Amino acid sequence: MKPTHYDKNRLCPSLVQVSNCRLRVLETRSLSRSAPTRSSGSYDMSVLIIPIFQLDKLRLDDGAEAPREGMELRSSFRRPGCPGPSPSSLIASSLPVQESAAKCLFGDRCRFLHDVGRYLETKPSDLGPRCVLFETFGRCPYGVTCRFAGAHLGPDGQNLVQEERVQAPPVRNGLDKALQQQLRKREVHFERAEQALRQLSRGQMPAPAPAAELPKGTEAENAPGQDSGDTQALLGPDADGLPSGSVWTRGPLTDEDVVRLRPCEKRKCGNLPFRRICKRFGADVTCGEMAVCTSLLQGQTSEWALLKRHQCEDIFGVQLEGAFPDTMTKCAELLNRTIDVDFVDINVGCPIDLVYKKGGGCALMNRSAKFQQIVRGMNQVLDVPLTVKIRTGVQERVNLAHRLLPELRDWGAALVTLHGRSREQRYTKLADWQYIEQCVMAASPMPLFGNGDILSYEDANRAMQTGVAGIMIARGALLKPWLFTEIKEQRHWDISSSERLAVLQDFTRYGLEHWGSDTQGVEKTRRFLLEWLSFLCRYVPVGLLERLPQRINERPPYYLGRDYLETLMASQKADDWIRISEMLLGPVPPNFVFLPKHKANAYK
């Protein structure tokens, strides 16, 4: 049989061993052909032989596990005609050299290139001489497909490894392949969740779960990079640790409890590379992006990626969205026993129609019976604190938060974050901090955190005067992530354009570490960078302001900066954002299109 299609620009997946890469090109299923075996530093597959050599303490990357006998290799590419990334961008890990295309594991059905040399000839030129993954972890799992491959490829296209630098990526909460298969086949059992749901269906309130012992706490200001795998709490400024025999309490945390919340800023951030930026500038608490509980229970890789945690995130939580007690309770039990988090947050503040019309997000504020079952059920199966984020209400002039807060306290929520706007208002009105001040009394003794319109340390100080236990920063962090430093140091930072560019460089480096250095990872980093630049352009440097501070609802006019780069960063045009991304990640690919999520101007 002749190949149905022969793509001269794509490398055959059978030439790449997929071991610990982010996207697996090949998945194992049922197979009836002999697998390669490793012996004495080489792979024995008829004509396939990989020599091992030393070059300045570099060795060939030959540690990938070979397919097991009795397993079949199946391509996970999209169906023909479906849009998606090219197969060459999905290839990752080390490269064995196959001497004959006839020995391809796909046989005559293969549609891809088998000559590594020809692939390297047609591959786009490298974006730079240094590979972030190779320099950081001692090994780049993307091999020849890396867009910085020249930094770690041998003379024959072999992937090199710096043995003295090899280390596991400092990211936790990944989805195990075995667990994913069990979730897809619905083989995971939820004993605690089912017991709690049975009690709720009979009208019985679930009994409090046994209190878990709390490890010795540390302060929130752990140095970035310090591994903090134990459960941690925000301690008072004069607390050096917890008394021996301390226990983790259920329900609202008060000043009389063994764990005391200090009046600090709760700072939630978005994707993992951006959260690392915020941690560098002083964020105390970080939280992952909103994850849909039904997608997590189905084992969707894209949804589980939202739960990943970097080692610098010493106090980290995940945020869940759902509309029904059974799925939310089961998801809470699943996360409680599979990932490492310090708290779980229920998003009852999401205003988007897709979520609201299904009964989730803000809709739960009008479904008090379901809301109560969700909070009580999740609190029963979790061994970490359960927090809730809400808005003032659904309609603009009908506030609900002051009535819900005492109920949430009784249901077992440990902390509530209140966004000072209703669903209908979105961002058209200023946050109502006077109403938040009223809600502080209604929530007492449960801690209440406030959120809305904080863009300077003066805004943060005024927010703390309302009596809230802390503040959450959202859009303000997107406009200027150094806001955390300004709050802690109580000053305005006139940050220069070169310093801002260095922040963007750090984000791209973190993005390549997280999303990968192949074509797909580079372009994903670029798109997240462009989305961030669509917010960063609204920042006005302190040295150019007629009055301080800048207000978050004020859109600056067009102005000239103090240098060319500052003017470029202030541009509201997507074409200029593209130019900044090309300074960091090289030229955009042909037919590149960018449409910002929150505004109409685009690049095509």
mmCIF file with all atom_site columns, N, CA, C and O in Angstrom, residues 13-14 24-29 72-79 87 90 106 109 111-112:
data_model
loop_
_atom_site.group_PDB
_atom_site.id
_atom_site.type_symbol
_atom_site.label_atom_id
_atom_site.label_alt_id
_atom_site.label_comp_id
_atom_site.label_asym_id
_atom_site.label_entity_id
_atom_site.label_seq_id
_atom_site.pdbx_PDB_ins_code
_atom_site.Cartn_x
_atom_site.Cartn_y
_atom_site.Cartn_z
_atom_site.occupancy
_atom_site.B_iso_or_equiv
_atom_site.pdbx_formal_charge
_atom_site.auth_seq_id
_atom_site.auth_comp_id
_atom_site.auth_asym_id
_atom_site.auth_atom_id
_atom_site.pdbx_PDB_model_num
ATOM 1  N N  . PRO A 1 13  ? 6.223  10.658 13.626 1.00 0.00 ? 13  PRO A N  1
ATOM 2  C CA . PRO A 1 13  ? 6.162  10.496 15.088 1.00 0.00 ? 13  PRO A CA 1
ATOM 3  C C  . PRO A 1 13  ? 6.884  9.262  15.586 1.00 0.00 ? 13  PRO A C  1
ATOM 4  O O  . PRO A 1 13  ? 7.313  9.218  16.732 1.00 0.00 ? 13  PRO A O  1
ATOM 5  N N  . SER A 1 14  ? 7.017  8.251  14.767 1.00 0.00 ? 14  SER A N  1
ATOM 6  C CA . SER A 1 14  ? 7.675  7.030  15.231 1.00 0.00 ? 14  SER A CA 1
ATOM 7  C C  . SER A 1 14  ? 9.158  7.242  15.479 1.00 0.00 ? 14  SER A C  1
ATOM 8  O O  . SER A 1 14  ? 9.806  6.421  16.126 1.00 0.00 ? 14  SER A O  1
ATOM 9  N N  . ARG A 1 24  ? 1.639  13.987 24.482 1.00 0.00 ? 24  ARG A N  1
ATOM 10 C CA . ARG A 1 24  ? 2.130  12.709 23.985 1.00 0.00 ? 24  ARG A CA 1
ATOM 11 C C  . ARG A 1 24  ? 1.640  12.510 22.558 1.00 0.00 ? 24  ARG A C  1
ATOM 12 O O  . ARG A 1 24  ? 0.447  12.502 22.299 1.00 0.00 ? 24  ARG A O  1
ATOM 13 N N  . VAL A 1 25  ? 2.591  12.348 21.650 1.00 0.00 ? 25  VAL A N  1
ATOM 14 C CA . VAL A 1 25  ? 2.218  12.119 20.271 1.00 0.00 ? 25  VAL A CA 1
ATOM 15 C C  . VAL A 1 25  ? 1.681  10.712 20.097 1.00 0.00 ? 25  VAL A C  1
ATOM 16 O O  . VAL A 1 25  ? 0.762  10.471 19.342 1.00 0.00 ? 25  VAL A O  1
ATOM 17 N N  . LEU A 1 26  ? 2.273  9.776  20.806 1.00 0.00 ? 26  LEU A N  1
ATOM 18 C CA . LEU A 1 26  ? 1.855  8.387  20.693 1.00 0.00 ? 26  LEU A CA 1
ATOM 19 C C  . LEU A 1 26  ? 1.294  7.922  22.019 1.00 0.00 ? 26  LEU A C  1
ATOM 20 O O  . LEU A 1 26  ? 1.843  8.195  23.058 1.00 0.00 ? 26  LEU A O  1
ATOM 21 N N  . GLU A 1 27  ? 0.198  7.213  21.965 1.00 0.00 ? 27  GLU A N  1
ATOM 22 C CA . GLU A 1 27  ? -0.382 6.637  23.159 1.00 0.00 ? 27  GLU A CA 1
ATOM 23 C C  . GLU A 1 27  ? -0.351 5.120  23.011 1.00 0.00 ? 27  GLU A C  1
ATOM 24 O O  . GLU A 1 27  ? -0.486 4.576  21.922 1.00 0.00 ? 27  GLU A O  1
ATOM 25 N N  . THR A 1 28  ? -0.194 4.445  24.143 1.00 0.00 ? 28  THR A N  1
ATOM 26 C CA . THR A 1 28  ? -0.079 2.998  24.096 1.00 0.00 ? 28  THR A CA 1
ATOM 27 C C  . THR A 1 28  ? -1.445 2.367  24.228 1.00 0.00 ? 28  THR A C  1
ATOM 28 O O  . THR A 1 28  ? -2.257 2.756  25.023 1.00 0.00 ? 28  THR A O  1
ATOM 29 N N  . ARG A 1 29  ? -1.677 1.388  23.397 1.00 0.00 ? 29  ARG A N  1
ATOM 30 C CA . ARG A 1 29  ? -2.906 0.606  23.492 1.00 0.00 ? 29  ARG A CA 1
ATOM 31 C C  . ARG A 1 29  ? -2.610 -0.866 23.296 1.00 0.00 ? 29  ARG A C  1
ATOM 32 O O  . ARG A 1 29  ? -1.999 -1.479 24.081 1.00 0.00 ? 29  ARG A O  1
ATOM 33 N N  . GLU A 1 72  ? -0.017 -1.438 21.514 1.00 0.00 ? 72  GLU A N  1
ATOM 34 C CA . GLU A 1 72  ? -0.088 -0.862 20.182 1.00 0.00 ? 72  GLU A CA 1
ATOM 35 C C  . GLU A 1 72  ? 0.113  0.636  20.262 1.00 0.00 ? 72  GLU A C  1
ATOM 36 O O  . GLU A 1 72  ? -0.343 1.276  21.207 1.00 0.00 ? 72  GLU A O  1
ATOM 37 N N  . LEU A 1 73  ? 0.811  1.174  19.276 1.00 0.00 ? 73  LEU A N  1
ATOM 38 C CA . LEU A 1 73  ? 1.027  2.602  19.207 1.00 0.00 ? 73  LEU A CA 1
ATOM 39 C C  . LEU A 1 73  ? -0.049 3.218  18.336 1.00 0.00 ? 73  LEU A C  1
ATOM 40 O O  . LEU A 1 73  ? -0.274 2.784  17.222 1.00 0.00 ? 73  LEU A O  1
ATOM 41 N N  . ARG A 1 74  ? -0.717 4.239  18.866 1.00 0.00 ? 74  ARG A N  1
ATOM 42 C CA . ARG A 1 74  ? -1.811 4.874  18.144 1.00 0.00 ? 74  ARG A CA 1
ATOM 43 C C  . ARG A 1 74  ? -1.539 6.360  18.040 1.00 0.00 ? 74  ARG A C  1
ATOM 44 O O  . ARG A 1 74  ? -1.192 7.000  19.021 1.00 0.00 ? 74  ARG A O  1
ATOM 45 N N  . SER A 1 75  ? -1.711 6.907  16.871 1.00 0.00 ? 75  SER A N  1
ATOM 46 C CA . SER A 1 75  ? -1.499 8.343  16.710 1.00 0.00 ? 75  SER A CA 1
ATOM 47 C C  . SER A 1 75  ? -2.653 9.105  17.323 1.00 0.00 ? 75  SER A C  1
ATOM 48 O O  . SER A 1 75  ? -3.801 8.728  17.193 1.00 0.00 ? 75  SER A O  1
ATOM 49 N N  . SER A 1 76  ? -2.312 10.202 18.000 1.00 0.00 ? 76  SER A N  1
ATOM 50 C CA . SER A 1 76  ? -3.339 11.029 18.623 1.00 0.00 ? 76  SER A CA 1
ATOM 51 C C  . SER A 1 76  ? -3.562 12.326 17.856 1.00 0.00 ? 76  SER A C  1
ATOM 52 O O  . SER A 1 76  ? -4.042 13.291 18.398 1.00 0.00 ? 76  SER A O  1
ATOM 53 N N  . PHE A 1 77  ? -3.184 12.336 16.567 1.00 0.00 ? 77  PHE A N  1
ATOM 54 C CA . PHE A 1 77  ? -3.397 13.531 15.775 1.00 0.00 ? 77  PHE A CA 1
ATOM 55 C C  . PHE A 1 77  ? -4.880 13.714 15.497 1.00 0.00 ? 77  PHE A C  1
ATOM 56 O O  . PHE A 1 77  ? -5.678 12.791 15.602 1.00 0.00 ? 77  PHE A O  1
ATOM 57 N N  . ARG A 1 78  ? -5.235 14.938 15.088 1.00 0.00 ? 78  ARG A N  1
ATOM 58 C CA . ARG A 1 78  ? -6.614 15.214 14.749 1.00 0.00 ? 78  ARG A CA 1
ATOM 59 C C  . ARG A 1 78  ? -6.998 14.495 13.456 1.00 0.00 ? 78  ARG A C  1
ATOM 60 O O  . ARG A 1 78  ? -6.156 14.086 12.676 1.00 0.00 ? 78  ARG A O  1
ATOM 61 N N  . ARG A 1 79  ? -8.299 14.385 13.228 1.00 0.00 ? 79  ARG A N  1
ATOM 62 C CA . ARG A 1 79  ? -8.784 13.773 11.999 1.00 0.00 ? 79  ARG A CA 1
ATOM 63 C C  . ARG A 1 79  ? -8.388 14.632 10.810 1.00 0.00 ? 79  ARG A C  1
ATOM 64 O O  . ARG A 1 79  ? -8.254 15.853 10.930 1.00 0.00 ? 79  ARG A O  1
ATOM 65 N N  . PRO A 1 87  ? 1.629  18.297 13.287 1.00 0.00 ? 87  PRO A N  1
ATOM 66 C CA . PRO A 1 87  ? 2.218  17.204 14.069 1.00 0.00 ? 87  PRO A CA 1
ATOM 67 C C  . PRO A 1 87  ? 3.651  17.467 14.469 1.00 0.00 ? 87  PRO A C  1
ATOM 68 O O  . PRO A 1 87  ? 4.076  17.056 15.535 1.00 0.00 ? 87  PRO A O  1
ATOM 69 N N  . LEU A 1 90  ? 4.002  18.971 17.793 1.00 0.00 ? 90  LEU A N  1
ATOM 70 C CA . LEU A 1 90  ? 3.636  18.166 18.941 1.00 0.00 ? 90  LEU A CA 1
ATOM 71 C C  . LEU A 1 90  ? 4.721  17.196 19.347 1.00 0.00 ? 90  LEU A C  1
ATOM 72 O O  . LEU A 1 90  ? 4.640  16.568 20.387 1.00 0.00 ? 90  LEU A O  1
ATOM 73 N N  . PHE A 1 106 ? 4.464  2.709  11.853 1.00 0.00 ? 106 PHE A N  1
ATOM 74 C CA . PHE A 1 106 ? 3.177  2.899  11.195 1.00 0.00 ? 106 PHE A CA 1
ATOM 75 C C  . PHE A 1 106 ? 3.126  2.223  9.828  1.00 0.00 ? 106 PHE A C  1
ATOM 76 O O  . PHE A 1 106 ? 2.072  2.207  9.188  1.00 0.00 ? 106 PHE A O  1
ATOM 77 N N  . ARG A 1 109 ? 1.174  3.113  6.188  1.00 0.00 ? 109 ARG A N  1
ATOM 78 C CA . ARG A 1 109 ? 0.155  4.110  6.489  1.00 0.00 ? 109 ARG A CA 1
ATOM 79 C C  . ARG A 1 109 ? 0.761  5.443  6.899  1.00 0.00 ? 109 ARG A C  1
ATOM 80 O O  . ARG A 1 109 ? 0.035  6.435  7.018  1.00 0.00 ? 109 ARG A O  1
ATOM 81 N N  . ARG A 1 111 ? 2.374  9.002  6.994  1.00 0.00 ? 111 ARG A N  1
ATOM 82 C CA . ARG A 1 111 ? 2.217  10.132 6.074  1.00 0.00 ? 111 ARG A CA 1
ATOM 83 C C  . ARG A 1 111 ? 3.293  11.188 6.255  1.00 0.00 ? 111 ARG A C  1
ATOM 84 O O  . ARG A 1 111 ? 3.182  12.280 5.718  1.00 0.00 ? 111 ARG A O  1
ATOM 85 N N  . PHE A 1 112 ? 4.331  10.849 7.044  1.00 0.00 ? 112 PHE A N  1
ATOM 86 C CA . PHE A 1 112 ? 5.265  11.892 7.431  1.00 0.00 ? 112 PHE A CA 1
ATOM 87 C C  . PHE A 1 112 ? 6.685  11.580 6.973  1.00 0.00 ? 112 PHE A C  1
ATOM 88 O O  . PHE A 1 112 ? 6.998  10.481 6.521  1.00 0.00 ? 112 PHE A O  1
#
